[in-house]
PDB file of C-alpha atoms in Angstrom:
ATOM      1  CA  GLN A1360     -77.565 -17.739-128.937  1.00 81.00           C
ATOM      2  CA  LEU A1361     -80.989 -18.484-130.384  1.00 87.00           C
ATOM      3  CA  GLN A1362     -80.850 -18.243-134.155  1.00 94.00           C
ATOM      4  CA  LEU A1363     -82.577 -19.256-137.380  1.00 97.00           C
ATOM      5  CA  VAL A1364     -80.549 -19.162-140.579  1.00 97.00           C
ATOM      6  CA  GLU A1365     -82.129 -19.542-144.015  1.00 98.00           C
ATOM      7  CA  SER A1366     -80.316 -20.606-147.167  1.00 98.00           C
ATOM      8  CA  GLY A1367     -81.079 -21.800-150.682  1.00 98.00           C
ATOM      9  CA  GLY A1368     -82.459 -18.655-152.247  1.00 98.00           C
ATOM     10  CA  GLY A1369     -81.304 -17.302-155.592  1.00 98.00           C
ATOM     11  CA  LEU A1370     -82.263 -16.366-159.117  1.00 98.00           C
ATOM     12  CA  VAL A1371     -84.326 -18.882-161.066  1.00 98.00           C
ATOM     13  CA  GLN A1372     -86.270 -18.814-164.326  1.00 98.00           C
ATOM     14  CA  PRO A1373     -90.056 -19.179-164.360  1.00 98.00           C
ATOM     15  CA  GLY A1374     -90.963 -22.833-164.042  1.00 98.00           C
ATOM     16  CA  GLY A1375     -87.817 -23.625-162.105  1.00 98.00           C
ATOM     17  CA  SER A1376     -87.336 -24.978-158.593  1.00 98.00           C
ATOM     18  CA  LEU A1377     -85.530 -24.042-155.423  1.00 98.00           C
ATOM     19  CA  ARG A1378     -85.207 -25.691-152.039  1.00 98.00           C
ATOM     20  CA  LEU A1379     -84.910 -23.452-149.018  1.00 98.00           C
ATOM     21  CA  SER A1380     -83.447 -24.634-145.724  1.00 98.00           C
ATOM     22  CA  CYS A1381     -83.723 -23.125-142.270  1.00 98.00           C
ATOM     23  CA  VAL A1382     -81.369 -24.324-139.550  1.00 97.00           C
ATOM     24  CA  ALA A1383     -82.014 -23.571-135.892  1.00 95.00           C
ATOM     25  CA  SER A1384     -79.284 -23.137-133.304  1.00 93.00           C
ATOM     26  CA  GLY A1385     -79.529 -22.533-129.595  1.00 91.00           C
ATOM     27  CA  PHE A1386     -82.841 -24.352-129.281  1.00 88.00           C
ATOM     28  CA  THR A1387     -84.496 -27.535-130.551  1.00 88.00           C
ATOM     29  CA  LEU A1388     -87.231 -27.411-133.142  1.00 89.00           C
ATOM     30  CA  ASP A1389     -89.282 -30.205-131.558  1.00 89.00           C
ATOM     31  CA  ASP A1390     -91.157 -27.724-129.392  1.00 91.00           C
ATOM     32  CA  TYR A1391     -91.972 -25.274-132.160  1.00 95.00           C
ATOM     33  CA  VAL A1392     -94.421 -24.903-134.986  1.00 97.00           C
ATOM     34  CA  MET A1393     -92.364 -23.730-137.943  1.00 97.00           C
ATOM     35  CA  GLY A1394     -93.319 -21.494-140.796  1.00 97.00           C
ATOM     36  CA  TRP A1395     -92.122 -19.913-144.017  1.00 98.00           C
ATOM     37  CA  PHE A1396     -93.142 -16.373-144.826  1.00 98.00           C
ATOM     38  CA  ARG A1397     -92.321 -14.083-147.708  1.00 98.00           C
ATOM     39  CA  GLN A1398     -92.331 -10.393-148.349  1.00 97.00           C
ATOM     40  CA  ALA A1399     -92.309  -8.839-151.793  1.00 94.00           C
ATOM     41  CA  PRO A1400     -91.345  -5.200-152.358  1.00 89.00           C
ATOM     42  CA  GLY A1401     -94.184  -2.914-151.341  1.00 92.00           C
ATOM     43  CA  LYS A1402     -96.301  -5.755-149.972  1.00 94.00           C
ATOM     44  CA  GLU A1403     -97.078  -7.095-146.537  1.00 95.00           C
ATOM     45  CA  ARG A1404     -95.401 -10.204-145.233  1.00 96.00           C
ATOM     46  CA  GLU A1405     -97.530 -13.269-145.932  1.00 96.00           C
ATOM     47  CA  GLY A1406     -97.578 -16.767-144.556  1.00 97.00           C
ATOM     48  CA  VAL A1407     -96.531 -19.188-147.295  1.00 98.00           C
ATOM     49  CA  SER A1408     -96.439 -22.515-145.507  1.00 98.00           C
ATOM     50  CA  CYS A1409     -96.358 -23.725-141.921  1.00 98.00           C
ATOM     51  CA  ILE A1410     -95.864 -27.138-140.336  1.00 97.00           C
ATOM     52  CA  SER A1411     -96.832 -28.536-136.955  1.00 96.00           C
ATOM     53  CA  LYS A1412     -94.326 -29.645-134.334  1.00 95.00           C
ATOM     54  CA  ARG A1413     -94.262 -33.289-135.405  1.00 93.00           C
ATOM     55  CA  GLY A1414     -94.954 -32.574-139.065  1.00 94.00           C
ATOM     56  CA  PHE A1415     -98.423 -34.107-139.107  1.00 95.00           C
ATOM     57  CA  ASN A1416    -100.218 -30.940-140.170  1.00 96.00           C
ATOM     58  CA  GLU A1417     -99.296 -28.494-142.889  1.00 98.00           C
ATOM     59  CA  TYR A1418    -100.743 -25.236-144.119  1.00 98.00           C
ATOM     60  CA  TYR A1419    -100.255 -23.660-147.537  1.00 98.00           C
ATOM     61  CA  ALA A1420    -101.336 -20.324-148.875  1.00 97.00           C
ATOM     62  CA  ASP A1421    -103.709 -20.680-151.818  1.00 97.00           C
ATOM     63  CA  SER A1422    -101.121 -19.114-154.109  1.00 96.00           C
ATOM     64  CA  VAL A1423     -98.587 -21.917-153.516  1.00 98.00           C
ATOM     65  CA  GLU A1424    -100.838 -24.940-152.905  1.00 97.00           C
ATOM     66  CA  GLY A1425     -99.727 -27.824-155.110  1.00 98.00           C
ATOM     67  CA  ARG A1426     -96.389 -26.204-155.995  1.00 98.00           C
ATOM     68  CA  PHE A1427     -94.631 -25.863-152.634  1.00 98.00           C
ATOM     69  CA  ALA A1428     -93.946 -28.524-150.014  1.00 98.00           C
ATOM     70  CA  VAL A1429     -92.833 -27.923-146.448  1.00 98.00           C
ATOM     71  CA  SER A1430     -91.016 -30.536-144.382  1.00 98.00           C
ATOM     72  CA  ARG A1431     -88.932 -30.754-141.259  1.00 97.00           C
ATOM     73  CA  ASP A1432     -86.190 -32.922-139.838  1.00 96.00           C
ATOM     74  CA  ASN A1433     -86.201 -32.370-136.099  1.00 94.00           C
ATOM     75  CA  ALA A1434     -83.111 -34.527-135.678  1.00 94.00           C
ATOM     76  CA  LYS A1435     -81.233 -32.068-137.875  1.00 96.00           C
ATOM     77  CA  ASN A1436     -82.994 -29.033-136.378  1.00 96.00           C
ATOM     78  CA  THR A1437     -83.916 -28.045-139.912  1.00 97.00           C
ATOM     79  CA  VAL A1438     -87.057 -27.134-141.820  1.00 98.00           C
ATOM     80  CA  TYR A1439     -87.286 -27.101-145.613  1.00 98.00           C
ATOM     81  CA  LEU A1440     -89.404 -25.504-148.296  1.00 98.00           C
ATOM     82  CA  GLN A1441     -89.362 -27.185-151.700  1.00 98.00           C
ATOM     83  CA  MET A1442     -90.602 -24.722-154.305  1.00 98.00           C
ATOM     84  CA  ASN A1443     -91.544 -25.972-157.753  1.00 98.00           C
ATOM     85  CA  SER A1444     -93.068 -24.310-160.817  1.00 98.00           C
ATOM     86  CA  LEU A1445     -91.866 -20.956-159.581  1.00 98.00           C
ATOM     87  CA  GLN A1446     -93.470 -17.857-161.024  1.00 98.00           C
ATOM     88  CA  PRO A1447     -92.424 -14.185-160.997  1.00 97.00           C
ATOM     89  CA  GLU A1448     -95.043 -13.476-158.334  1.00 96.00           C
ATOM     90  CA  ASP A1449     -93.124 -15.805-155.992  1.00 98.00           C
ATOM     91  CA  THR A1450     -90.293 -13.280-155.895  1.00 97.00           C
ATOM     92  CA  GLY A1451     -89.513 -11.921-152.457  1.00 98.00           C
ATOM     93  CA  VAL A1452     -87.505 -12.365-149.302  1.00 98.00           C
ATOM     94  CA  TYR A1453     -88.349 -15.652-147.623  1.00 98.00           C
ATOM     95  CA  PHE A1454     -88.157 -15.893-143.850  1.00 98.00           C
ATOM     96  CA  CYS A1455     -88.513 -18.839-141.548  1.00 98.00           C
ATOM     97  CA  ALA A1456     -89.965 -18.501-138.082  1.00 97.00           C
ATOM     98  CA  ALA A1457     -90.488 -20.607-134.974  1.00 96.00           C
ATOM     99  CA  ASP A1458     -93.564 -20.384-132.745  1.00 95.00           C
ATOM    100  CA  GLY A1459     -93.343 -22.031-129.342  1.00 91.00           C
ATOM    101  CA  GLY A1460     -96.866 -21.155-128.165  1.00 84.00           C
ATOM    102  CA  PHE A1461    -100.128 -22.928-128.784  1.00 77.00           C
ATOM    103  CA  SER A1462    -100.265 -22.171-132.488  1.00 86.00           C
ATOM    104  CA  THR A1463    -101.336 -24.628-135.106  1.00 94.00           C
ATOM    105  CA  ALA A1464     -99.774 -24.633-138.541  1.00 95.00           C
ATOM    106  CA  HIS A1465    -102.873 -22.858-139.847  1.00 95.00           C
ATOM    107  CA  SER A1466    -102.962 -20.189-137.161  1.00 93.00           C
ATOM    108  CA  MET A1467     -99.227 -19.503-137.310  1.00 95.00           C
ATOM    109  CA  CYS A1468     -99.366 -18.758-141.021  1.00 95.00           C
ATOM    110  CA  ARG A1469    -102.608 -16.792-140.878  1.00 93.00           C
ATOM    111  CA  MET A1470    -101.595 -14.761-137.803  1.00 90.00           C
ATOM    112  CA  LYS A1471     -97.957 -14.476-138.918  1.00 90.00           C
ATOM    113  CA  SER A1472     -96.885 -15.301-135.392  1.00 88.00           C
ATOM    114  CA  GLY A1473     -93.391 -16.324-134.338  1.00 92.00           C
ATOM    115  CA  ASP A1474     -91.067 -16.149-131.378  1.00 92.00           C
ATOM    116  CA  TYR A1475     -87.937 -16.287-133.485  1.00 94.00           C
ATOM    117  CA  TRP A1476     -87.306 -15.124-137.030  1.00 96.00           C
ATOM    118  CA  GLY A1477     -84.461 -15.614-139.470  1.00 97.00           C
ATOM    119  CA  GLN A1478     -82.861 -12.845-141.500  1.00 97.00           C
ATOM    120  CA  GLY A1479     -84.354 -14.056-144.761  1.00 97.00           C
ATOM    121  CA  THR A1480     -83.121 -15.305-148.111  1.00 98.00           C
ATOM    122  CA  GLN A1481     -83.870 -13.626-151.425  1.00 98.00           C
ATOM    123  CA  VAL A1482     -85.769 -15.533-154.103  1.00 98.00           C
ATOM    124  CA  THR A1483     -85.997 -13.947-157.532  1.00 98.00           C
ATOM    125  CA  VAL A1484     -87.972 -15.539-160.345  1.00 98.00           C
ATOM    126  CA  SER A1485     -87.208 -13.894-163.632  1.00 97.00           C
ATOM    127  CA  SER A1486     -86.316 -14.729-167.205  1.00 95.00           C
TER     128      SER A1486
END
């Protein structure tokens, strides 16, 4: 069964950090551009960060540039999102996705494309 499972979300105070993980099963990540997306209540889903198949290219939304870092370990079939200096506006459900087409990291995040999606993990930034 093809599946993406996110973990690492939780409640954190402003200025804190979290590291999200997304593990793939049923397929290998080597052939997929991977991305992290988030959706806040009442807002559209947005592309937060995406990474190319070999990890050579990364894309970040302006709102997280310099605070978030995406990485992947294809040997472990896992992609990560390190989130630092978290702010209340970072609150939302974070999803990972895999795109096996001809997307680049930039296009995947901007077009919000994906063949497979995880169920999401909640991140709440609040004092």
